[in-house]
PDB file of C-alpha atoms in Angstrom:
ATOM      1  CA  UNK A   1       2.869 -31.704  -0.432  1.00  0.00           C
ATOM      2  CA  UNK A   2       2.276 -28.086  -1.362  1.00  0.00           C
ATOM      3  CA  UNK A   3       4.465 -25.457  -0.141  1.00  0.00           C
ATOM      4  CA  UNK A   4       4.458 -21.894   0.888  1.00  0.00           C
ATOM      5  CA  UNK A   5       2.730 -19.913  -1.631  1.00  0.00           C
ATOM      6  CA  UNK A   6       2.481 -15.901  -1.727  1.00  0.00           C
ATOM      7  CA  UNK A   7       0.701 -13.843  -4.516  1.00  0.00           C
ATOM      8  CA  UNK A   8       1.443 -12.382  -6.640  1.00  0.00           C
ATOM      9  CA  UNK A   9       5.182 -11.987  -7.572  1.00  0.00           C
ATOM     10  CA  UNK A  10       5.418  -8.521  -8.305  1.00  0.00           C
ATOM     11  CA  UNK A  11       4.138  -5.542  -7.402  1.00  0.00           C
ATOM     12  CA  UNK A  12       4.426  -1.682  -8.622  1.00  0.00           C
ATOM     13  CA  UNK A  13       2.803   1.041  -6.124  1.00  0.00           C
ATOM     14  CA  UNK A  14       3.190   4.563  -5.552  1.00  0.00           C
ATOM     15  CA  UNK A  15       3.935   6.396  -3.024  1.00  0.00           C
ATOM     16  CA  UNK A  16       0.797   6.850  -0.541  1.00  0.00           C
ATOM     17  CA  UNK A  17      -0.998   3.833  -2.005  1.00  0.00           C
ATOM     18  CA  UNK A  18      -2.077   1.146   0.050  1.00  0.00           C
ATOM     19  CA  UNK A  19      -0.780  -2.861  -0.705  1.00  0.00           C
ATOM     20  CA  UNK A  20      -1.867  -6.341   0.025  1.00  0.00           C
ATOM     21  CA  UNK A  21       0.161  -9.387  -0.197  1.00  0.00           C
ATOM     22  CA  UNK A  22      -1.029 -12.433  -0.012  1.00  0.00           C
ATOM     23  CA  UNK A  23       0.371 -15.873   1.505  1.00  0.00           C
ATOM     24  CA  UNK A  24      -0.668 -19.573   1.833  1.00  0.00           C
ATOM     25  CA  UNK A  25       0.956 -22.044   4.767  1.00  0.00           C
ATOM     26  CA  UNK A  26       2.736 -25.060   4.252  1.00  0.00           C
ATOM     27  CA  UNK A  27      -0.181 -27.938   4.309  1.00  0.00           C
ATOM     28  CA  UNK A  28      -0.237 -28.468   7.727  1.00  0.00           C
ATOM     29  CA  UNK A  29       1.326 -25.678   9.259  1.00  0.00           C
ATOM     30  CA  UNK A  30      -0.690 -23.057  11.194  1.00  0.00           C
ATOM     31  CA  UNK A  31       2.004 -20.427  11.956  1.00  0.00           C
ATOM     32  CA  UNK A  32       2.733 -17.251   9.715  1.00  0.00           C
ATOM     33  CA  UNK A  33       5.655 -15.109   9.856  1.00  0.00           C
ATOM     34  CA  UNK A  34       5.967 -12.111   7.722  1.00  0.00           C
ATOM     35  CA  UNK A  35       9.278 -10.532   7.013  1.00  0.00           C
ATOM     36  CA  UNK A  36      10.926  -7.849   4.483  1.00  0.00           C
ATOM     37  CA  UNK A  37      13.842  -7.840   3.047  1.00  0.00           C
ATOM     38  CA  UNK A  38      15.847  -5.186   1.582  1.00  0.00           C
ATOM     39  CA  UNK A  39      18.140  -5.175  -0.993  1.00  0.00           C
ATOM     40  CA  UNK A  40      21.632  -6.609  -0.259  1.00  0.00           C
ATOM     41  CA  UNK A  41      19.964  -7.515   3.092  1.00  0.00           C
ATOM     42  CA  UNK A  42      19.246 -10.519   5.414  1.00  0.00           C
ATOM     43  CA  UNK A  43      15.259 -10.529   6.427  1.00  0.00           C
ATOM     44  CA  UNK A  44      13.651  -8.475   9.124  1.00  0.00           C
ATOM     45  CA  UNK A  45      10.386 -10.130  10.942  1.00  0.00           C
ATOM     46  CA  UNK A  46       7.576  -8.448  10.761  1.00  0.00           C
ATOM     47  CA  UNK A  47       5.099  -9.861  12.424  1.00  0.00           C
ATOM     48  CA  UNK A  48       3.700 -13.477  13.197  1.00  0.00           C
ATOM     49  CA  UNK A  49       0.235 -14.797  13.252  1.00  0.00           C
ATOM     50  CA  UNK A  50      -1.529 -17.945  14.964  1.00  0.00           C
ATOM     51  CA  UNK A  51      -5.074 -18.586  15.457  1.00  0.00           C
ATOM     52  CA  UNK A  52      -5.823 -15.448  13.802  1.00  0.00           C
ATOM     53  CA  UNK A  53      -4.557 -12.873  15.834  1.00  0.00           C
ATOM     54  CA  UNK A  54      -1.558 -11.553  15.880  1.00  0.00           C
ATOM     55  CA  UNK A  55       1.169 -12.912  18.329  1.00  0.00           C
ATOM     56  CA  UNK A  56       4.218 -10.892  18.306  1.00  0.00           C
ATOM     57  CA  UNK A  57       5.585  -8.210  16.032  1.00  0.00           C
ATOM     58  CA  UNK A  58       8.618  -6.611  15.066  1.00  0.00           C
ATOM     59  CA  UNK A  59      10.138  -3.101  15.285  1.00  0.00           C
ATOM     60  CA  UNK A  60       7.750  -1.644  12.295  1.00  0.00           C
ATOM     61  CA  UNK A  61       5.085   1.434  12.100  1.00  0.00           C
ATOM     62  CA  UNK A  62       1.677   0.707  12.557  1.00  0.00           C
ATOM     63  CA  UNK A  63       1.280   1.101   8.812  1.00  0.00           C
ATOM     64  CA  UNK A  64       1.650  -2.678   8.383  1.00  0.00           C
ATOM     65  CA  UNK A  65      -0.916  -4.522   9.505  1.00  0.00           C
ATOM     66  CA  UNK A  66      -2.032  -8.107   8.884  1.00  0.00           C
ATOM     67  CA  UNK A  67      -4.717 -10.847   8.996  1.00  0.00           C
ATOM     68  CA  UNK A  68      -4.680 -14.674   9.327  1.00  0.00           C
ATOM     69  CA  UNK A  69      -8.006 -16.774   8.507  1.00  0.00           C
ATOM     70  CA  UNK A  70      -9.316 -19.352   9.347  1.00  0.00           C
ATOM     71  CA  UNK A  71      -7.894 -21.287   6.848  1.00  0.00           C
ATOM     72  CA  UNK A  72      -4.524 -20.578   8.164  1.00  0.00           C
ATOM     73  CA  UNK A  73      -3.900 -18.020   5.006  1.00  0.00           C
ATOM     74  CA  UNK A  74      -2.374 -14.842   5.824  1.00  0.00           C
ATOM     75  CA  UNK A  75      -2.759 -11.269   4.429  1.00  0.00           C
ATOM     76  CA  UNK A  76       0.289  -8.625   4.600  1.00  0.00           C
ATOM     77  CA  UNK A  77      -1.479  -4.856   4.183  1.00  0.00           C
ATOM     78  CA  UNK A  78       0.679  -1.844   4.084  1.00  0.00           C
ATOM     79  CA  UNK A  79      -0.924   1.588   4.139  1.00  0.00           C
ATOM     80  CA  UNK A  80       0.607   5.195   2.925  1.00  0.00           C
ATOM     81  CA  UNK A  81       3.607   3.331   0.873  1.00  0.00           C
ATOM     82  CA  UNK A  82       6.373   5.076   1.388  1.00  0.00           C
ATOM     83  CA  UNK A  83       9.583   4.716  -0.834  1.00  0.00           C
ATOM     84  CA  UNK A  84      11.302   2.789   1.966  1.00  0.00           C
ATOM     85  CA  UNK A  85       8.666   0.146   1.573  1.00  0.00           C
ATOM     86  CA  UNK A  86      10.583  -1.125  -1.438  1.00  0.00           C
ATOM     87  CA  UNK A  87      11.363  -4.773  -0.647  1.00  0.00           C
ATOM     88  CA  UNK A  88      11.051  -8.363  -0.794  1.00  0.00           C
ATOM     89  CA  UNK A  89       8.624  -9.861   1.090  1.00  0.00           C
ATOM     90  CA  UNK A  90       8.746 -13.013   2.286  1.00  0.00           C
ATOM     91  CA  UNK A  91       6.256 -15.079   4.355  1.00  0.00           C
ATOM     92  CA  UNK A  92       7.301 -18.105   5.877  1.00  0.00           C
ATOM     93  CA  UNK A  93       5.198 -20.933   8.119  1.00  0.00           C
ATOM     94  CA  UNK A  94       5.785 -23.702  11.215  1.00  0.00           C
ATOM     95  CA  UNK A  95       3.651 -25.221  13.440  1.00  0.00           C
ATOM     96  CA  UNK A  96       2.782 -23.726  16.584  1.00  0.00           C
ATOM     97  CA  UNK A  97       5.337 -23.688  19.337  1.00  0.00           C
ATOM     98  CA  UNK A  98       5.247 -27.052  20.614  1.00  0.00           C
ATOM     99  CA  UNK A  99       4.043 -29.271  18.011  1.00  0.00           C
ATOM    100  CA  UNK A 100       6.765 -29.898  16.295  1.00  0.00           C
ATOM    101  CA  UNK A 101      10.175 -28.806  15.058  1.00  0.00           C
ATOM    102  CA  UNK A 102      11.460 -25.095  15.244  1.00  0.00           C
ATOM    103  CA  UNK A 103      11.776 -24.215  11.586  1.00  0.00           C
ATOM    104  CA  UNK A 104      10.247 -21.587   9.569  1.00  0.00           C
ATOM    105  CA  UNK A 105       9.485 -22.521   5.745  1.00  0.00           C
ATOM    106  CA  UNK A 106       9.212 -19.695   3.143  1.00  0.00           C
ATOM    107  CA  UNK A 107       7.587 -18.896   0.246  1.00  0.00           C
ATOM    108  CA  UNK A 108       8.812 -17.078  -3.527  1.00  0.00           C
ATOM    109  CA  UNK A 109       8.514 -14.077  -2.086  1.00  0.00           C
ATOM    110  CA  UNK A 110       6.410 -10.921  -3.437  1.00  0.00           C
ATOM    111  CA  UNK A 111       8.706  -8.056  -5.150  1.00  0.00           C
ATOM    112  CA  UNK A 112       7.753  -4.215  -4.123  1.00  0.00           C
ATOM    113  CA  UNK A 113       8.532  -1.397  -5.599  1.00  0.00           C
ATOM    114  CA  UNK A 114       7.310   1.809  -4.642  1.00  0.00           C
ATOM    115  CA  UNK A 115       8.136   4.663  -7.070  1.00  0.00           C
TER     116      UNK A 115
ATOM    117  CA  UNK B   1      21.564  -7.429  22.332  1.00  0.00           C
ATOM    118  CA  UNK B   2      20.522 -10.171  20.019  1.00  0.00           C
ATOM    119  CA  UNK B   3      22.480 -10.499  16.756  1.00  0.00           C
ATOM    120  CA  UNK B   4      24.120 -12.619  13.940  1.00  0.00           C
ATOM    121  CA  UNK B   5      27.411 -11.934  12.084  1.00  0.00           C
ATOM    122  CA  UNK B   6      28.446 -12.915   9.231  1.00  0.00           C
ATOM    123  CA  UNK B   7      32.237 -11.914   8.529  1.00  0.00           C
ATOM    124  CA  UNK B   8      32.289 -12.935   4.854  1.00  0.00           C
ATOM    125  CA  UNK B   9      30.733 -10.683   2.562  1.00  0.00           C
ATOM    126  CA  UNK B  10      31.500 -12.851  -0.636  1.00  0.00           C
ATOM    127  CA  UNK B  11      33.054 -16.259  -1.128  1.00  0.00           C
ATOM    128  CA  UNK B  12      34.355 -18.568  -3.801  1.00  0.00           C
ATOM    129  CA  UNK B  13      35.138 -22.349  -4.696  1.00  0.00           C
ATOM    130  CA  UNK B  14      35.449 -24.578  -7.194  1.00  0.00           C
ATOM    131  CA  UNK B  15      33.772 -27.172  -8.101  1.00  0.00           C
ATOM    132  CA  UNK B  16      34.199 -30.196  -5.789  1.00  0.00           C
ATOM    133  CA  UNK B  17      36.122 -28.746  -3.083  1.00  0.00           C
ATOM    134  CA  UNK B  18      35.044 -27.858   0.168  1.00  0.00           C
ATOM    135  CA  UNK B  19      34.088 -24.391   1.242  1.00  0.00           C
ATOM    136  CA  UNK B  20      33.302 -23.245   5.350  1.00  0.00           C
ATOM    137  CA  UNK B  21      31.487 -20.517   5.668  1.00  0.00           C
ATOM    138  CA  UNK B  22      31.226 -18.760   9.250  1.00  0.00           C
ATOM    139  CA  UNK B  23      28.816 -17.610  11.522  1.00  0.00           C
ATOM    140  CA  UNK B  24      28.972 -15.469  14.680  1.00  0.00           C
ATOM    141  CA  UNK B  25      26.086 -14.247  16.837  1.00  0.00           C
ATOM    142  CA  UNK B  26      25.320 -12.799  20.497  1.00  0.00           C
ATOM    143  CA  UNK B  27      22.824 -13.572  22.516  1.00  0.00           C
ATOM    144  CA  UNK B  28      22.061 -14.605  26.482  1.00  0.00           C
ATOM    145  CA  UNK B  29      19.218 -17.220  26.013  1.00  0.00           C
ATOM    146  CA  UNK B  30      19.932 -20.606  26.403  1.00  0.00           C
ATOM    147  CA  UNK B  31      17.238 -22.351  24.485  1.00  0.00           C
ATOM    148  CA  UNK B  32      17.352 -21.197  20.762  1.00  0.00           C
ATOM    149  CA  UNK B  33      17.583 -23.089  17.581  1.00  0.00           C
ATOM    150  CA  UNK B  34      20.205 -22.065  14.633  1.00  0.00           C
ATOM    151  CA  UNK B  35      19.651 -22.338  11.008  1.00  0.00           C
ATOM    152  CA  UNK B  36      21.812 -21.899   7.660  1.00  0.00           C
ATOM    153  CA  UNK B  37      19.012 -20.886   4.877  1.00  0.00           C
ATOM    154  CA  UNK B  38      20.394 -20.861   0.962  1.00  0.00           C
ATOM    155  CA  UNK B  39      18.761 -18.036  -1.363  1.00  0.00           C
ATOM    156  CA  UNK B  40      19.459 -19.017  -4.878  1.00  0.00           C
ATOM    157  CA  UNK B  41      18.982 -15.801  -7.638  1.00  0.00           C
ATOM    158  CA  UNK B  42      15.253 -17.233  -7.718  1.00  0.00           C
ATOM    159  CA  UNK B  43      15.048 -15.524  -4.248  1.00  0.00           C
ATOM    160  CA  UNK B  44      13.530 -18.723  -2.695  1.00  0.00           C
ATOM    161  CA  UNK B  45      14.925 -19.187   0.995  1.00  0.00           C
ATOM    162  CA  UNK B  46      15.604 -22.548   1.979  1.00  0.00           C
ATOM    163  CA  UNK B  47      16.142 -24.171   5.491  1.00  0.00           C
ATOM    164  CA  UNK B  48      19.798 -25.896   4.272  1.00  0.00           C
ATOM    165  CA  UNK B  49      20.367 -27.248   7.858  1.00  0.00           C
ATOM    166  CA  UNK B  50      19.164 -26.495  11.330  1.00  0.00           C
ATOM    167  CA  UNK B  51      20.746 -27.113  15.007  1.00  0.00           C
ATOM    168  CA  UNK B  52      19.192 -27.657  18.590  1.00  0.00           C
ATOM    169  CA  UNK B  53      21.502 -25.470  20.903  1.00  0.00           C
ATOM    170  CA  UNK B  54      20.896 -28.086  23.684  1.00  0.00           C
ATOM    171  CA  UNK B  55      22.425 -30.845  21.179  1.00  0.00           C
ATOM    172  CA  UNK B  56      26.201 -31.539  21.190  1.00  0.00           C
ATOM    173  CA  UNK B  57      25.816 -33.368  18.694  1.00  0.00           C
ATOM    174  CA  UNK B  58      27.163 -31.316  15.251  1.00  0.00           C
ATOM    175  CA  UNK B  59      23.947 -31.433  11.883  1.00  0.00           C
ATOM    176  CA  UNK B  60      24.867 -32.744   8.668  1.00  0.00           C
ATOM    177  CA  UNK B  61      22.605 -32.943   6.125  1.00  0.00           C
ATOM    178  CA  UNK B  62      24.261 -34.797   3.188  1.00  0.00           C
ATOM    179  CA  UNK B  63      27.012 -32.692   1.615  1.00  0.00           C
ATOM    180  CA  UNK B  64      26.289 -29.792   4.270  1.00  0.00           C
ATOM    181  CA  UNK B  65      27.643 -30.246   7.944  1.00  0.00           C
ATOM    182  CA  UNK B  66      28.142 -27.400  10.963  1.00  0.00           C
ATOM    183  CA  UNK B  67      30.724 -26.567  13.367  1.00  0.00           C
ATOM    184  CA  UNK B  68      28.221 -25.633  16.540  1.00  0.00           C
ATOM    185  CA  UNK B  69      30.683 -24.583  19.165  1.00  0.00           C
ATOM    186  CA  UNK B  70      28.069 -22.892  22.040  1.00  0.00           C
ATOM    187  CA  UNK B  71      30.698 -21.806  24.401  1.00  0.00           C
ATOM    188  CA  UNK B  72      32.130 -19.460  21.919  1.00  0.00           C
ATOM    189  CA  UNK B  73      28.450 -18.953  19.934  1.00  0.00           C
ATOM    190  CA  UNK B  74      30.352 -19.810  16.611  1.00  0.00           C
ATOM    191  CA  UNK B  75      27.777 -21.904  13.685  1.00  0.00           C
ATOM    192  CA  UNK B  76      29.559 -22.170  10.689  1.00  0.00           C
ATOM    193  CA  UNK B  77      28.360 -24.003   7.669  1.00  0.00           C
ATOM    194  CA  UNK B  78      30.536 -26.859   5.670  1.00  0.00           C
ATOM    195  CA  UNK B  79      29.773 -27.682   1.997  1.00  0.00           C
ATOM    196  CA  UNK B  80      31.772 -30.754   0.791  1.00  0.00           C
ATOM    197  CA  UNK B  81      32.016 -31.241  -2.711  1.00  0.00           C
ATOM    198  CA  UNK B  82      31.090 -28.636  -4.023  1.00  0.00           C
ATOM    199  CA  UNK B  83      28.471 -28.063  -6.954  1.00  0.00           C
ATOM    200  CA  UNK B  84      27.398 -24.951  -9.141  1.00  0.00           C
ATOM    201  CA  UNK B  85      23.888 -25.463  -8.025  1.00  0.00           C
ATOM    202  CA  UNK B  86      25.400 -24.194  -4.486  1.00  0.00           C
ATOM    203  CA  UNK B  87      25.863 -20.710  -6.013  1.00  0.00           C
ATOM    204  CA  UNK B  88      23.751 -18.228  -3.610  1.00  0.00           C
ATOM    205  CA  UNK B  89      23.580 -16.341  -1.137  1.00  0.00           C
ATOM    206  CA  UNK B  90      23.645 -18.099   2.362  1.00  0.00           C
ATOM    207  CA  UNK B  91      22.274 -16.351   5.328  1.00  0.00           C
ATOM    208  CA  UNK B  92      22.806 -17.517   9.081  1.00  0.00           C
ATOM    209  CA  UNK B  93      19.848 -17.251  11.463  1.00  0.00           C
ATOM    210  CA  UNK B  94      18.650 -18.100  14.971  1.00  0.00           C
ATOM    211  CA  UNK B  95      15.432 -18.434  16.270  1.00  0.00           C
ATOM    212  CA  UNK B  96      14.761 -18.417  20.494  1.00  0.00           C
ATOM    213  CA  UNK B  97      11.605 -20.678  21.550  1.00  0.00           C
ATOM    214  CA  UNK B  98      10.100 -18.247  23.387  1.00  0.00           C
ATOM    215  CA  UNK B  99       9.943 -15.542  20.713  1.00  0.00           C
ATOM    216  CA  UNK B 100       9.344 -18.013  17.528  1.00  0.00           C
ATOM    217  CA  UNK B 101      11.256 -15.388  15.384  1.00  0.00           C
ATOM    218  CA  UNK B 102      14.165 -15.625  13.228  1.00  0.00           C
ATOM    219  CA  UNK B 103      16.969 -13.093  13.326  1.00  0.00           C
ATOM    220  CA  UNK B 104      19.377 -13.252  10.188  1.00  0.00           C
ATOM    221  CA  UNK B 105      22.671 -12.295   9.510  1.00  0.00           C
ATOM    222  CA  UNK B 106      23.512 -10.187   6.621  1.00  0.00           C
ATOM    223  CA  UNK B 107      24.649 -12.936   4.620  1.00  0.00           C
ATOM    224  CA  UNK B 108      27.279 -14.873   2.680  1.00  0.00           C
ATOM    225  CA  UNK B 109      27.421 -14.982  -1.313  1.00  0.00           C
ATOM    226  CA  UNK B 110      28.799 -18.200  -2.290  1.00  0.00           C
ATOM    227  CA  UNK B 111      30.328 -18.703  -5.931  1.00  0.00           C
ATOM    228  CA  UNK B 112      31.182 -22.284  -6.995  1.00  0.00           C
ATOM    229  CA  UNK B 113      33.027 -22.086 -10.476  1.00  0.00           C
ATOM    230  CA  UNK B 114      33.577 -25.190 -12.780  1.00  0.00           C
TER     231      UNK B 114
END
C-alpha cells in the first residue's frame, strides 16, 4: 500500500524565484492538504484540495497557489520566494469528508530554503 | 479562538517507564476529532493515535493510550514502556468536520534514554 509521496526532498531557491512541490495521495485517498512548517514549529495548513479545485485555505498570500489532477496528485507553487518561505513542507491526504475516518496522512516532507 | 497548547516544551524518560505528555486546546465546536502525531528526526509525521470527541470511550493504540477529558478540553498522550525508538517530537492536533483542517500545537520533544 503506497503512501504519501512528495518530490523532491530538498530544495534551494532564491529570493524572487518561483517553486513547485510536488505530492502523491495515499492509494485511495482523494483529499490533499498542504501545510508549512517552520523551524521549531508545529504545521500551519495551507490549503486543501478535492476534486480539483480548491476547497478551503488558510491565512497565506496569494503567492501560493496550488493544483490537484485528476489523478488525485497535487502541486504546491509559490511565486516571488521570499526569505520567510523557508520551511518544511508537508502534504498530507484523507478521504473526502464522509467516506471514511477523519485523519490526515503525510508525506517526507520537501525542505526549502530560500537564500 | 481555535487553538492547541502544549505546556511541555521538552521531556525525558527512560527506557521502559511511562511518560504522559499533555495537551490543552480551546475551541466552541462540538464535533471535532483529536490527534497525537510523532515526528521522528526523519521529519516524517505520523498519526500515533486519534479520538472521536463524541466518544467517551478513552484510544489506546498498543503502548500509547489518552486521557480525553471534554469538559475540561484536556488530550494528553500516555506512552507505557517506553522505547528509544519513541524519541521525537510529538505534536497535538485537532481537526473540526466541518473545516477538514488540522490545527497543531507547538509541540512536545520526547527523549527516552537507555
Amino acid at each position: 500500500d503506497a503512501g504519501v509521496t512528495q518530490s523532491p526532498t530538498h530544495l534551494i531557491k532564491t529570493r524572487g524565484q518561483q517553486v513547485t512541490l510536488r505530492c502523491s495521495p495515499k492509494s485511495g485517498h482523494d483529499t490533499v492538504s498542504w501545510y508549512q512548517q517552520a523551524l521549531g514549529q508545529g504545521p500551519q495548513f495551507i490549503f486543501q484540495y478535492y476534486e480539483e479545485e480548491e476547497r478551503q485555505r488558510g491565512n497565506f498570500p496569494d503567492r501560493f497557489s496550488g493544483h490537484q489532477f485528476p489523478n488525485y496528485s497535487s502541486e504546491l507553487n509559490v511565486n516571488a520566494l521570499l526569505l520567510g518561505d523557508s520551511a518544511l513542507y508537508l502534504c498530507a491526504s484523507s478521504l473526502a469528508v464522509g467516506q471514511g475516518p477523519r485523519e490526515q496522512y503525510f508525506g517526507p516532507g520537501t525542505r526549502l530554503t530560500v537564500t | 479562538a481555535q487553538t492547541v497548547t502544549q505546556s511541555q516544551p521538552e521531556m525525558s524518560v527512560q527506557e521502559a517507564e511511562t511518560v504522559t505528555l499533555s495537551c490543552t486546546y480551546d475551541t466552541s465546536e462540538s464535533n471535532y476529532y483529536l490527534f497525537w502525531y510523532k515526528q521522528p528526526p526523519s521529519r516524517q509525521m505520523i498519526l500515533v493515535i486519534r479520538q472521536e470527541a463524541y466518544k467517551q470511550q478513552n484510544a489506546t493504540e498498543n503502548r500509547f493510550s489518552v486521557n480525553f477529558q471534554k469538559a475540561a478540553k484536556s488530550f494528553s498522550l500516555k506512552i507505557s514502556d517506553s522505547q528509544l525508538g519513541d524519541t521525537a517530537m510529538y505534536f497535538c492536533a485537532f481537526l473540526f468536520e466541518s473545516t477538514d483542517k488540522l490545527i497543531f500545537g507547538t509541540g512536545t520533544r520526547l527523549q527516552v534514554f537507555p
